[in-house]
Each structure stands twice: as structure tokens, then as C-alpha cells.
PDB file of N, CA and C in Angstrom:
ATOM      1  N   MET Q   1     -22.744 -72.531 -27.530  1.00  0.00           N
ATOM      2  CA  MET Q   1     -24.195 -72.732 -27.372  1.00  0.00           C
ATOM      3  C   MET Q   1     -24.591 -73.820 -28.334  1.00  0.00           C
ATOM      4  N   SER Q   2     -25.144 -74.898 -27.884  1.00  0.00           N
ATOM      5  CA  SER Q   2     -25.456 -75.979 -28.790  1.00  0.00           C
ATOM      6  C   SER Q   2     -26.914 -76.420 -28.705  1.00  0.00           C
ATOM      7  N   SER Q   3     -27.835 -75.464 -28.503  1.00  0.00           N
ATOM      8  CA  SER Q   3     -29.232 -75.862 -28.459  1.00  0.00           C
ATOM      9  C   SER Q   3     -29.956 -75.761 -29.767  1.00  0.00           C
ATOM     10  N   GLU Q   4     -29.207 -75.543 -30.868  1.00  0.00           N
ATOM     11  CA  GLU Q   4     -29.858 -75.411 -32.162  1.00  0.00           C
ATOM     12  C   GLU Q   4     -30.761 -76.601 -32.433  1.00  0.00           C
ATOM     13  N   CYS Q   5     -31.881 -76.364 -32.928  1.00  0.00           N
ATOM     14  CA  CYS Q   5     -32.865 -77.387 -33.243  1.00  0.00           C
ATOM     15  C   CYS Q   5     -32.498 -77.997 -34.612  1.00  0.00           C
ATOM     16  N   ASN Q   6     -32.740 -79.271 -34.790  1.00  0.00           N
ATOM     17  CA  ASN Q   6     -32.437 -79.981 -36.033  1.00  0.00           C
ATOM     18  C   ASN Q   6     -33.462 -79.646 -37.142  1.00  0.00           C
ATOM     19  N   VAL Q   7     -34.624 -79.096 -36.743  1.00  0.00           N
ATOM     20  CA  VAL Q   7     -35.645 -78.801 -37.726  1.00  0.00           C
ATOM     21  C   VAL Q   7     -35.714 -77.291 -37.936  1.00  0.00           C
ATOM     22  N   PRO Q   8     -35.371 -76.808 -39.132  1.00  0.00           N
ATOM     23  CA  PRO Q   8     -35.452 -75.354 -39.376  1.00  0.00           C
ATOM     24  C   PRO Q   8     -36.837 -74.809 -39.013  1.00  0.00           C
ATOM     25  N   GLY Q   9     -36.882 -73.737 -38.243  1.00  0.00           N
ATOM     26  CA  GLY Q   9     -38.115 -73.116 -37.830  1.00  0.00           C
ATOM     27  C   GLY Q   9     -38.660 -73.697 -36.530  1.00  0.00           C
ATOM     28  N   GLY Q  10     -38.217 -74.886 -36.128  1.00  0.00           N
ATOM     29  CA  GLY Q  10     -38.704 -75.457 -34.856  1.00  0.00           C
ATOM     30  C   GLY Q  10     -37.921 -74.917 -33.661  1.00  0.00           C
ATOM     31  N   LEU Q  11     -38.586 -74.925 -32.500  1.00  0.00           N
ATOM     32  CA  LEU Q  11     -37.922 -74.474 -31.277  1.00  0.00           C
ATOM     33  C   LEU Q  11     -37.260 -75.625 -30.566  1.00  0.00           C
ATOM     34  N   SER Q  12     -35.993 -75.460 -30.208  1.00  0.00           N
ATOM     35  CA  SER Q  12     -35.263 -76.534 -29.545  1.00  0.00           C
ATOM     36  C   SER Q  12     -35.701 -76.738 -28.138  1.00  0.00           C
ATOM     37  N   GLU Q  13     -35.272 -77.805 -27.537  1.00  0.00           N
ATOM     38  CA  GLU Q  13     -35.531 -78.002 -26.092  1.00  0.00           C
ATOM     39  C   GLU Q  13     -34.758 -77.032 -25.323  1.00  0.00           C
ATOM     40  N   ALA Q  14     -35.255 -76.626 -24.152  1.00  0.00           N
ATOM     41  CA  ALA Q  14     -34.564 -75.709 -23.306  1.00  0.00           C
ATOM     42  C   ALA Q  14     -33.380 -76.440 -22.625  1.00  0.00           C
ATOM     43  N   ILE Q  15     -32.232 -75.718 -22.647  1.00  0.00           N
ATOM     44  CA  ILE Q  15     -31.028 -76.239 -22.031  1.00  0.00           C
ATOM     45  C   ILE Q  15     -30.459 -75.152 -21.132  1.00  0.00           C
ATOM     46  N   PRO Q  16     -29.553 -75.501 -20.206  1.00  0.00           N
ATOM     47  CA  PRO Q  16     -28.937 -74.481 -19.362  1.00  0.00           C
ATOM     48  C   PRO Q  16     -28.198 -73.458 -20.242  1.00  0.00           C
ATOM     49  N   ALA Q  17     -28.358 -72.178 -19.884  1.00  0.00           N
ATOM     50  CA  ALA Q  17     -27.645 -71.109 -20.637  1.00  0.00           C
ATOM     51  C   ALA Q  17     -26.168 -71.168 -20.310  1.00  0.00           C
ATOM     52  N   ASP Q  18     -25.337 -70.857 -21.293  1.00  0.00           N
ATOM     53  CA  ASP Q  18     -23.927 -70.821 -21.083  1.00  0.00           C
ATOM     54  C   ASP Q  18     -23.421 -69.358 -21.257  1.00  0.00           C
ATOM     55  N   GLU Q  19     -22.117 -69.206 -21.209  1.00  0.00           N
ATOM     56  CA  GLU Q  19     -21.483 -67.901 -21.285  1.00  0.00           C
ATOM     57  C   GLU Q  19     -21.847 -67.131 -22.538  1.00  0.00           C
ATOM     58  N   GLU Q  20     -21.901 -67.829 -23.680  1.00  0.00           N
ATOM     59  CA  GLU Q  20     -22.315 -67.184 -24.922  1.00  0.00           C
ATOM     60  C   GLU Q  20     -23.710 -66.585 -24.876  1.00  0.00           C
ATOM     61  N   VAL Q  21     -24.633 -67.347 -24.276  1.00  0.00           N
ATOM     62  CA  VAL Q  21     -25.995 -66.843 -24.132  1.00  0.00           C
ATOM     63  C   VAL Q  21     -26.044 -65.635 -23.145  1.00  0.00           C
ATOM     64  N   GLN Q  22     -25.254 -65.689 -22.087  1.00  0.00           N
ATOM     65  CA  GLN Q  22     -25.217 -64.559 -21.176  1.00  0.00           C
ATOM     66  C   GLN Q  22     -24.695 -63.316 -21.896  1.00  0.00           C
ATOM     67  N   LYS Q  23     -23.703 -63.480 -22.745  1.00  0.00           N
ATOM     68  CA  LYS Q  23     -23.160 -62.366 -23.516  1.00  0.00           C
ATOM     69  C   LYS Q  23     -24.207 -61.760 -24.487  1.00  0.00           C
ATOM     70  N   LEU Q  24     -25.034 -62.605 -25.116  1.00  0.00           N
ATOM     71  CA  LEU Q  24     -26.123 -62.161 -25.953  1.00  0.00           C
ATOM     72  C   LEU Q  24     -27.115 -61.302 -25.135  1.00  0.00           C
ATOM     73  N   CYS Q  25     -27.469 -61.873 -23.977  1.00  0.00           N
ATOM     74  CA  CYS Q  25     -28.412 -61.166 -23.093  1.00  0.00           C
ATOM     75  C   CYS Q  25     -27.844 -59.834 -22.653  1.00  0.00           C
ATOM     76  N   ASP Q  26     -26.556 -59.808 -22.304  1.00  0.00           N
ATOM     77  CA  ASP Q  26     -25.962 -58.548 -21.877  1.00  0.00           C
ATOM     78  C   ASP Q  26     -25.963 -57.528 -22.959  1.00  0.00           C
ATOM     79  N   GLN Q  27     -25.883 -57.923 -24.219  1.00  0.00           N
ATOM     80  CA  GLN Q  27     -25.893 -56.993 -25.353  1.00  0.00           C
ATOM     81  C   GLN Q  27     -27.211 -56.309 -25.534  1.00  0.00           C
ATOM     82  N   VAL Q  28     -28.296 -56.908 -25.070  1.00  0.00           N
ATOM     83  CA  VAL Q  28     -29.643 -56.280 -25.219  1.00  0.00           C
ATOM     84  C   VAL Q  28     -30.218 -55.790 -23.936  1.00  0.00           C
ATOM     85  N   LYS Q  29     -29.449 -55.846 -22.853  1.00  0.00           N
ATOM     86  CA  LYS Q  29     -29.926 -55.441 -21.512  1.00  0.00           C
ATOM     87  C   LYS Q  29     -30.373 -53.992 -21.475  1.00  0.00           C
ATOM     88  N   ALA Q  30     -29.572 -53.057 -21.992  1.00  0.00           N
ATOM     89  CA  ALA Q  30     -29.959 -51.652 -21.955  1.00  0.00           C
ATOM     90  C   ALA Q  30     -31.247 -51.402 -22.716  1.00  0.00           C
ATOM     91  N   ASP Q  31     -31.392 -52.036 -23.857  1.00  0.00           N
ATOM     92  CA  ASP Q  31     -32.607 -51.887 -24.670  1.00  0.00           C
ATOM     93  C   ASP Q  31     -33.840 -52.392 -23.919  1.00  0.00           C
ATOM     94  N   LEU Q  32     -33.691 -53.540 -23.246  1.00  0.00           N
ATOM     95  CA  LEU Q  32     -34.745 -54.172 -22.439  1.00  0.00           C
ATOM     96  C   LEU Q  32     -35.128 -53.213 -21.318  1.00  0.00           C
ATOM     97  N   GLU Q  33     -34.092 -52.730 -20.585  1.00  0.00           N
ATOM     98  CA  GLU Q  33     -34.386 -51.836 -19.416  1.00  0.00           C
ATOM     99  C   GLU Q  33     -35.103 -50.589 -19.844  1.00  0.00           C
ATOM    100  N   GLU Q  34     -34.677 -50.018 -21.025  1.00  0.00           N
ATOM    101  CA  GLU Q  34     -35.385 -48.827 -21.523  1.00  0.00           C
ATOM    102  C   GLU Q  34     -36.837 -49.137 -21.879  1.00  0.00           C
ATOM    103  N   LYS Q  35     -37.105 -50.313 -22.484  1.00  0.00           N
ATOM    104  CA  LYS Q  35     -38.457 -50.642 -22.899  1.00  0.00           C
ATOM    105  C   LYS Q  35     -39.362 -50.909 -21.697  1.00  0.00           C
ATOM    106  N   VAL Q  36     -38.856 -51.562 -20.658  1.00  0.00           N
ATOM    107  CA  VAL Q  36     -39.718 -51.901 -19.480  1.00  0.00           C
ATOM    108  C   VAL Q  36     -39.665 -50.780 -18.427  1.00  0.00           C
ATOM    109  N   GLY Q  37     -38.738 -49.804 -18.590  1.00  0.00           N
ATOM    110  CA  GLY Q  37     -38.665 -48.725 -17.614  1.00  0.00           C
ATOM    111  C   GLY Q  37     -38.157 -49.158 -16.285  1.00  0.00           C
ATOM    112  N   LYS Q  38     -37.226 -50.135 -16.253  1.00  0.00           N
ATOM    113  CA  LYS Q  38     -36.681 -50.659 -14.991  1.00  0.00           C
ATOM    114  C   LYS Q  38     -35.216 -51.054 -15.200  1.00  0.00           C
ATOM    115  N   LYS Q  39     -34.448 -50.849 -14.128  1.00  0.00           N
ATOM    116  CA  LYS Q  39     -33.066 -51.308 -14.139  1.00  0.00           C
ATOM    117  C   LYS Q  39     -32.970 -52.637 -13.417  1.00  0.00           C
ATOM    118  N   TYR Q  40     -32.208 -53.550 -13.936  1.00  0.00           N
ATOM    119  CA  TYR Q  40     -32.049 -54.899 -13.324  1.00  0.00           C
ATOM    120  C   TYR Q  40     -30.645 -54.996 -12.712  1.00  0.00           C
ATOM    121  N   ASP Q  41     -30.568 -55.020 -11.392  1.00  0.00           N
ATOM    122  CA  ASP Q  41     -29.278 -55.284 -10.724  1.00  0.00           C
ATOM    123  C   ASP Q  41     -28.807 -56.672 -10.956  1.00  0.00           C
ATOM    124  N   GLU Q  42     -29.766 -57.648 -10.843  1.00  0.00           N
ATOM    125  CA  GLU Q  42     -29.448 -59.038 -11.154  1.00  0.00           C
ATOM    126  C   GLU Q  42     -30.002 -59.303 -12.565  1.00  0.00           C
ATOM    127  N   TYR Q  43     -29.197 -60.099 -13.296  1.00  0.00           N
ATOM    128  CA  TYR Q  43     -29.623 -60.368 -14.718  1.00  0.00           C
ATOM    129  C   TYR Q  43     -28.756 -61.523 -15.187  1.00  0.00           C
ATOM    130  N   LYS Q  44     -29.265 -62.705 -14.867  1.00  0.00           N
ATOM    131  CA  LYS Q  44     -28.506 -63.931 -15.158  1.00  0.00           C
ATOM    132  C   LYS Q  44     -29.297 -64.876 -16.028  1.00  0.00           C
ATOM    133  N   ALA Q  45     -28.748 -65.202 -17.216  1.00  0.00           N
ATOM    134  CA  ALA Q  45     -29.408 -66.155 -18.099  1.00  0.00           C
ATOM    135  C   ALA Q  45     -29.391 -67.520 -17.456  1.00  0.00           C
ATOM    136  N   ILE Q  46     -30.567 -68.200 -17.422  1.00  0.00           N
ATOM    137  CA  ILE Q  46     -30.687 -69.485 -16.770  1.00  0.00           C
ATOM    138  C   ILE Q  46     -30.873 -70.617 -17.801  1.00  0.00           C
ATOM    139  N   LYS Q  47     -31.827 -70.449 -18.713  1.00  0.00           N
ATOM    140  CA  LYS Q  47     -32.147 -71.472 -19.722  1.00  0.00           C
ATOM    141  C   LYS Q  47     -32.328 -70.830 -21.061  1.00  0.00           C
ATOM    142  N   VAL Q  48     -32.167 -71.651 -22.137  1.00  0.00           N
ATOM    143  CA  VAL Q  48     -32.311 -71.112 -23.477  1.00  0.00           C
ATOM    144  C   VAL Q  48     -32.885 -72.160 -24.387  1.00  0.00           C
ATOM    145  N   SER Q  49     -33.767 -71.702 -25.307  1.00  0.00           N
ATOM    146  CA  SER Q  49     -34.205 -72.486 -26.480  1.00  0.00           C
ATOM    147  C   SER Q  49     -33.875 -71.655 -27.661  1.00  0.00           C
ATOM    148  N   SER Q  50     -33.685 -72.319 -28.825  1.00  0.00           N
ATOM    149  CA  SER Q  50     -33.342 -71.519 -30.028  1.00  0.00           C
ATOM    150  C   SER Q  50     -34.187 -71.995 -31.172  1.00  0.00           C
ATOM    151  N   GLN Q  51     -34.278 -71.093 -32.175  1.00  0.00           N
ATOM    152  CA  GLN Q  51     -35.031 -71.365 -33.393  1.00  0.00           C
ATOM    153  C   GLN Q  51     -34.212 -70.855 -34.543  1.00  0.00           C
ATOM    154  N   VAL Q  52     -33.920 -71.742 -35.531  1.00  0.00           N
ATOM    155  CA  VAL Q  52     -33.186 -71.337 -36.692  1.00  0.00           C
ATOM    156  C   VAL Q  52     -34.132 -70.722 -37.696  1.00  0.00           C
ATOM    157  N   VAL Q  53     -33.831 -69.463 -38.051  1.00  0.00           N
ATOM    158  CA  VAL Q  53     -34.570 -68.712 -39.098  1.00  0.00           C
ATOM    159  C   VAL Q  53     -33.516 -68.169 -40.035  1.00  0.00           C
ATOM    160  N   ALA Q  54     -33.620 -66.953 -40.513  1.00  0.00           N
ATOM    161  CA  ALA Q  54     -32.548 -66.313 -41.314  1.00  0.00           C
ATOM    162  C   ALA Q  54     -31.608 -65.712 -40.294  1.00  0.00           C
ATOM    163  N   GLY Q  55     -31.030 -66.521 -39.437  1.00  0.00           N
ATOM    164  CA  GLY Q  55     -30.280 -66.203 -38.264  1.00  0.00           C
ATOM    165  C   GLY Q  55     -30.774 -67.151 -37.183  1.00  0.00           C
ATOM    166  N   ILE Q  56     -30.676 -66.702 -35.949  1.00  0.00           N
ATOM    167  CA  ILE Q  56     -31.151 -67.574 -34.827  1.00  0.00           C
ATOM    168  C   ILE Q  56     -31.957 -66.695 -33.847  1.00  0.00           C
ATOM    169  N   ASN Q  57     -33.156 -67.158 -33.500  1.00  0.00           N
ATOM    170  CA  ASN Q  57     -33.903 -66.570 -32.379  1.00  0.00           C
ATOM    171  C   ASN Q  57     -33.536 -67.326 -31.121  1.00  0.00           C
ATOM    172  N   TYR Q  58     -33.175 -66.596 -30.094  1.00  0.00           N
ATOM    173  CA  TYR Q  58     -32.896 -67.221 -28.808  1.00  0.00           C
ATOM    174  C   TYR Q  58     -34.022 -66.783 -27.869  1.00  0.00           C
ATOM    175  N   PHE Q  59     -34.613 -67.766 -27.204  1.00  0.00           N
ATOM    176  CA  PHE Q  59     -35.642 -67.488 -26.181  1.00  0.00           C
ATOM    177  C   PHE Q  59     -34.978 -67.843 -24.882  1.00  0.00           C
ATOM    178  N   VAL Q  60     -34.780 -66.825 -24.019  1.00  0.00           N
ATOM    179  CA  VAL Q  60     -33.953 -67.024 -22.828  1.00  0.00           C
ATOM    180  C   VAL Q  60     -34.758 -66.705 -21.577  1.00  0.00           C
ATOM    181  N   LYS Q  61     -34.642 -67.573 -20.575  1.00  0.00           N
ATOM    182  CA  LYS Q  61     -35.205 -67.270 -19.233  1.00  0.00           C
ATOM    183  C   LYS Q  61     -34.056 -66.614 -18.429  1.00  0.00           C
ATOM    184  N   ILE Q  62     -34.396 -65.438 -17.896  1.00  0.00           N
ATOM    185  CA  ILE Q  62     -33.403 -64.676 -17.135  1.00  0.00           C
ATOM    186  C   ILE Q  62     -33.898 -64.409 -15.733  1.00  0.00           C
ATOM    187  N   ASN Q  63     -33.054 -64.723 -14.752  1.00  0.00           N
ATOM    188  CA  ASN Q  63     -33.336 -64.407 -13.364  1.00  0.00           C
ATOM    189  C   ASN Q  63     -32.949 -62.959 -13.127  1.00  0.00           C
ATOM    190  N   VAL Q  64     -33.950 -62.158 -12.662  1.00  0.00           N
ATOM    191  CA  VAL Q  64     -33.744 -60.750 -12.476  1.00  0.00           C
ATOM    192  C   VAL Q  64     -33.811 -60.394 -10.973  1.00  0.00           C
ATOM    193  N   GLY Q  65     -33.586 -61.404 -10.135  1.00  0.00           N
ATOM    194  CA  GLY Q  65     -33.561 -61.160  -8.705  1.00  0.00           C
ATOM    195  C   GLY Q  65     -34.520 -62.056  -7.948  1.00  0.00           C
ATOM    196  N   GLY Q  66     -33.973 -62.806  -6.962  1.00  0.00           N
ATOM    197  CA  GLY Q  66     -34.828 -63.629  -6.131  1.00  0.00           C
ATOM    198  C   GLY Q  66     -35.581 -64.656  -6.988  1.00  0.00           C
ATOM    199  N   SER Q  67     -36.924 -64.650  -6.825  1.00  0.00           N
ATOM    200  CA  SER Q  67     -37.750 -65.586  -7.590  1.00  0.00           C
ATOM    201  C   SER Q  67     -38.448 -64.887  -8.789  1.00  0.00           C
ATOM    202  N   ASN Q  68     -37.817 -63.784  -9.236  1.00  0.00           N
ATOM    203  CA  ASN Q  68     -38.353 -62.993 -10.383  1.00  0.00           C
ATOM    204  C   ASN Q  68     -37.616 -63.372 -11.658  1.00  0.00           C
ATOM    205  N   PHE Q  69     -38.428 -63.735 -12.698  1.00  0.00           N
ATOM    206  CA  PHE Q  69     -37.804 -64.138 -13.992  1.00  0.00           C
ATOM    207  C   PHE Q  69     -38.548 -63.388 -15.082  1.00  0.00           C
ATOM    208  N   ILE Q  70     -37.836 -63.257 -16.191  1.00  0.00           N
ATOM    209  CA  ILE Q  70     -38.395 -62.748 -17.437  1.00  0.00           C
ATOM    210  C   ILE Q  70     -37.978 -63.638 -18.556  1.00  0.00           C
ATOM    211  N   HIS Q  71     -38.660 -63.643 -19.652  1.00  0.00           N
ATOM    212  CA  HIS Q  71     -38.277 -64.340 -20.862  1.00  0.00           C
ATOM    213  C   HIS Q  71     -37.962 -63.267 -21.924  1.00  0.00           C
ATOM    214  N   VAL Q  72     -36.868 -63.433 -22.610  1.00  0.00           N
ATOM    215  CA  VAL Q  72     -36.550 -62.497 -23.680  1.00  0.00           C
ATOM    216  C   VAL Q  72     -36.370 -63.288 -25.006  1.00  0.00           C
ATOM    217  N   ARG Q  73     -36.654 -62.609 -26.100  1.00  0.00           N
ATOM    218  CA  ARG Q  73     -36.445 -63.146 -27.443  1.00  0.00           C
ATOM    219  C   ARG Q  73     -35.387 -62.283 -28.066  1.00  0.00           C
ATOM    220  N   ILE Q  74     -34.221 -62.880 -28.415  1.00  0.00           N
ATOM    221  CA  ILE Q  74     -33.092 -62.157 -29.012  1.00  0.00           C
ATOM    222  C   ILE Q  74     -32.900 -62.765 -30.442  1.00  0.00           C
ATOM    223  N   PHE Q  75     -32.821 -61.905 -31.379  1.00  0.00           N
ATOM    224  CA  PHE Q  75     -32.499 -62.357 -32.785  1.00  0.00           C
ATOM    225  C   PHE Q  75     -31.045 -62.079 -33.036  1.00  0.00           C
ATOM    226  N   LYS Q  76     -30.328 -63.117 -33.435  1.00  0.00           N
ATOM    227  CA  LYS Q  76     -28.911 -62.988 -33.806  1.00  0.00           C
ATOM    228  C   LYS Q  76     -28.833 -63.236 -35.317  1.00  0.00           C
ATOM    229  N   PRO Q  77     -28.548 -62.184 -36.058  1.00  0.00           N
ATOM    230  CA  PRO Q  77     -28.479 -62.283 -37.506  1.00  0.00           C
ATOM    231  C   PRO Q  77     -27.348 -63.216 -37.977  1.00  0.00           C
ATOM    232  N   LEU Q  78     -27.398 -63.673 -39.188  1.00  0.00           N
ATOM    233  CA  LEU Q  78     -26.298 -64.501 -39.719  1.00  0.00           C
ATOM    234  C   LEU Q  78     -25.021 -63.668 -39.705  1.00  0.00           C
ATOM    235  N   PRO Q  79     -23.886 -64.373 -39.430  1.00  0.00           N
ATOM    236  CA  PRO Q  79     -22.596 -63.633 -39.291  1.00  0.00           C
ATOM    237  C   PRO Q  79     -22.208 -62.751 -40.461  1.00  0.00           C
ATOM    238  N   HIS Q  80     -22.490 -63.119 -41.692  1.00  0.00           N
ATOM    239  CA  HIS Q  80     -22.099 -62.325 -42.838  1.00  0.00           C
ATOM    240  C   HIS Q  80     -22.752 -60.968 -42.878  1.00  0.00           C
ATOM    241  N   THR Q  81     -23.821 -60.781 -42.141  1.00  0.00           N
ATOM    242  CA  THR Q  81     -24.516 -59.467 -42.143  1.00  0.00           C
ATOM    243  C   THR Q  81     -23.777 -58.427 -41.345  1.00  0.00           C
ATOM    244  N   GLY Q  82     -22.953 -58.832 -40.383  1.00  0.00           N
ATOM    245  CA  GLY Q  82     -22.225 -57.932 -39.533  1.00  0.00           C
ATOM    246  C   GLY Q  82     -23.140 -57.181 -38.537  1.00  0.00           C
ATOM    247  N   SER Q  83     -24.403 -57.580 -38.452  1.00  0.00           N
ATOM    248  CA  SER Q  83     -25.341 -56.921 -37.568  1.00  0.00           C
ATOM    249  C   SER Q  83     -25.292 -57.449 -36.142  1.00  0.00           C
ATOM    250  N   ALA Q  84     -25.562 -56.567 -35.196  1.00  0.00           N
ATOM    251  CA  ALA Q  84     -25.585 -57.008 -33.812  1.00  0.00           C
ATOM    252  C   ALA Q  84     -26.890 -57.670 -33.430  1.00  0.00           C
ATOM    253  N   PRO Q  85     -26.890 -58.486 -32.359  1.00  0.00           N
ATOM    254  CA  PRO Q  85     -28.102 -59.105 -31.877  1.00  0.00           C
ATOM    255  C   PRO Q  85     -29.122 -58.053 -31.452  1.00  0.00           C
ATOM    256  N   GLU Q  86     -30.400 -58.332 -31.603  1.00  0.00           N
ATOM    257  CA  GLU Q  86     -31.486 -57.414 -31.305  1.00  0.00           C
ATOM    258  C   GLU Q  86     -32.532 -58.054 -30.398  1.00  0.00           C
ATOM    259  N   LEU Q  87     -33.011 -57.246 -29.472  1.00  0.00           N
ATOM    260  CA  LEU Q  87     -34.122 -57.667 -28.642  1.00  0.00           C
ATOM    261  C   LEU Q  87     -35.387 -57.621 -29.461  1.00  0.00           C
ATOM    262  N   HIS Q  88     -36.058 -58.746 -29.628  1.00  0.00           N
ATOM    263  CA  HIS Q  88     -37.306 -58.810 -30.412  1.00  0.00           C
ATOM    264  C   HIS Q  88     -38.534 -59.023 -29.626  1.00  0.00           C
ATOM    265  N   GLY Q  89     -38.398 -59.152 -28.306  1.00  0.00           N
ATOM    266  CA  GLY Q  89     -39.588 -59.273 -27.430  1.00  0.00           C
ATOM    267  C   GLY Q  89     -39.190 -59.692 -26.040  1.00  0.00           C
ATOM    268  N   TYR Q  90     -40.139 -59.584 -25.135  1.00  0.00           N
ATOM    269  CA  TYR Q  90     -39.906 -60.000 -23.736  1.00  0.00           C
ATOM    270  C   TYR Q  90     -41.248 -60.302 -23.092  1.00  0.00           C
ATOM    271  N   GLN Q  91     -41.180 -61.152 -22.059  1.00  0.00           N
ATOM    272  CA  GLN Q  91     -42.337 -61.448 -21.260  1.00  0.00           C
ATOM    273  C   GLN Q  91     -41.943 -61.263 -19.770  1.00  0.00           C
ATOM    274  N   LEU Q  92     -42.671 -60.453 -19.091  1.00  0.00           N
ATOM    275  CA  LEU Q  92     -42.383 -60.147 -17.686  1.00  0.00           C
ATOM    276  C   LEU Q  92     -43.163 -61.083 -16.756  1.00  0.00           C
ATOM    277  N   ASP Q  93     -42.865 -61.054 -15.477  1.00  0.00           N
ATOM    278  CA  ASP Q  93     -43.598 -61.789 -14.458  1.00  0.00           C
ATOM    279  C   ASP Q  93     -43.648 -63.292 -14.703  1.00  0.00           C
ATOM    280  N   LYS Q  94     -42.497 -63.884 -15.099  1.00  0.00           N
ATOM    281  CA  LYS Q  94     -42.430 -65.304 -15.272  1.00  0.00           C
ATOM    282  C   LYS Q  94     -41.907 -65.986 -14.004  1.00  0.00           C
ATOM    283  N   LYS Q  95     -42.169 -67.241 -13.871  1.00  0.00           N
ATOM    284  CA  LYS Q  95     -41.717 -68.058 -12.748  1.00  0.00           C
ATOM    285  C   LYS Q  95     -40.607 -68.971 -13.138  1.00  0.00           C
ATOM    286  N   GLU Q  96     -39.848 -69.443 -12.228  1.00  0.00           N
ATOM    287  CA  GLU Q  96     -38.712 -70.317 -12.524  1.00  0.00           C
ATOM    288  C   GLU Q  96     -39.171 -71.547 -13.300  1.00  0.00           C
ATOM    289  N   ASP Q  97     -40.286 -72.102 -12.977  1.00  0.00           N
ATOM    290  CA  ASP Q  97     -40.788 -73.330 -13.640  1.00  0.00           C
ATOM    291  C   ASP Q  97     -41.637 -73.079 -14.890  1.00  0.00           C
ATOM    292  N   ASP Q  98     -41.851 -71.846 -15.257  1.00  0.00           N
ATOM    293  CA  ASP Q  98     -42.607 -71.541 -16.521  1.00  0.00           C
ATOM    294  C   ASP Q  98     -41.780 -72.067 -17.694  1.00  0.00           C
ATOM    295  N   PRO Q  99     -42.383 -72.805 -18.616  1.00  0.00           N
ATOM    296  CA  PRO Q  99     -41.638 -73.312 -19.780  1.00  0.00           C
ATOM    297  C   PRO Q  99     -41.314 -72.167 -20.713  1.00  0.00           C
ATOM    298  N   ILE Q 100     -40.207 -72.292 -21.419  1.00  0.00           N
ATOM    299  CA  ILE Q 100     -39.827 -71.347 -22.455  1.00  0.00           C
ATOM    300  C   ILE Q 100     -40.568 -71.781 -23.746  1.00  0.00           C
ATOM    301  N   GLU Q 101     -41.401 -70.858 -24.198  1.00  0.00           N
ATOM    302  CA  GLU Q 101     -42.233 -71.156 -25.380  1.00  0.00           C
ATOM    303  C   GLU Q 101     -42.031 -70.038 -26.424  1.00  0.00           C
ATOM    304  N   TYR Q 102     -42.333 -70.366 -27.656  1.00  0.00           N
ATOM    305  CA  TYR Q 102     -42.268 -69.376 -28.702  1.00  0.00           C
ATOM    306  C   TYR Q 102     -43.214 -68.194 -28.384  1.00  0.00           C
ATOM    307  N   PHE Q 103     -42.773 -66.957 -28.564  1.00  0.00           N
ATOM    308  CA  PHE Q 103     -43.642 -65.792 -28.447  1.00  0.00           C
ATOM    309  C   PHE Q 103     -43.151 -64.707 -29.375  1.00  0.00           C
ATOM    310  N   GLU Q 104     -44.059 -63.811 -29.720  1.00  0.00           N
ATOM    311  CA  GLU Q 104     -43.725 -62.632 -30.515  1.00  0.00           C
ATOM    312  C   GLU Q 104     -44.052 -61.394 -29.655  1.00  0.00           C
ATOM    313  N   GLY Q 105     -43.349 -60.341 -29.943  1.00  0.00           N
ATOM    314  CA  GLY Q 105     -43.684 -59.096 -29.252  1.00  0.00           C
ATOM    315  C   GLY Q 105     -43.355 -59.177 -27.749  1.00  0.00           C
ATOM    316  N   SER Q 106     -44.009 -58.254 -27.012  1.00  0.00           N
ATOM    317  CA  SER Q 106     -43.686 -58.096 -25.635  1.00  0.00           C
ATOM    318  C   SER Q 106     -44.999 -58.002 -24.803  1.00  0.00           C
ATOM    319  N   LYS Q 107     -44.933 -58.541 -23.586  1.00  0.00           N
ATOM    320  CA  LYS Q 107     -46.052 -58.374 -22.632  1.00  0.00           C
ATOM    321  C   LYS Q 107     -45.579 -58.522 -21.235  1.00  0.00           C
TER     322      LYS Q 107
END
């Protein structure tokens, strides 16, 4: 995944999601489904933007079936922490052409 932004704290341009991003999304899928109270049969990462903090925030557009999309915010801690990626927020009812933008929390 090479969408890291050159400016610490800034959000990178959205790029197509790769296998690494899909794996991150898969790691938080159960947590997301529990929080939204819904199971996703389709769950494919489409695009991603990232933000370098004390780790990396990934903002990912995910296709959850047909023309239904969600945005998730996944925090990946620095490797030396040994901590797993965490779901830090989500946005439901997104469209394919909705831009990926910084957000906190869930709605």
C-alpha cells in the first residue's frame, strides 16, 4: 500500500485499494458488523486514503453489495507496538462517487 501522504497529519489522495488494504478491512469486519447490527455478504475495499499519525489511519471506501458503499476508518498502530488494527469509525449510506474525506466517529 503506497498511499502514504508526504505531509504528516495530512490525508493522502485516494488510490485503488490493494490486497493489503483488503486484509486490514477484513480484520475489522466482525467489529463493524457488530456495531452496525448487520452482516455484509459482499465486502470489497475499493479505494483508500491514509493519514500518518502515531501509526496510520486508513480511510477506506468499501462496496457492501450492488451500489451500496460504506467508508471505514481503520487505525494501524506502529509495528513495534504489536497491536492489531482497530476500527475507529464508519460512515454508512455512501455512494460510489462520494469522496473519501477525513472523519471521526461513526454515523
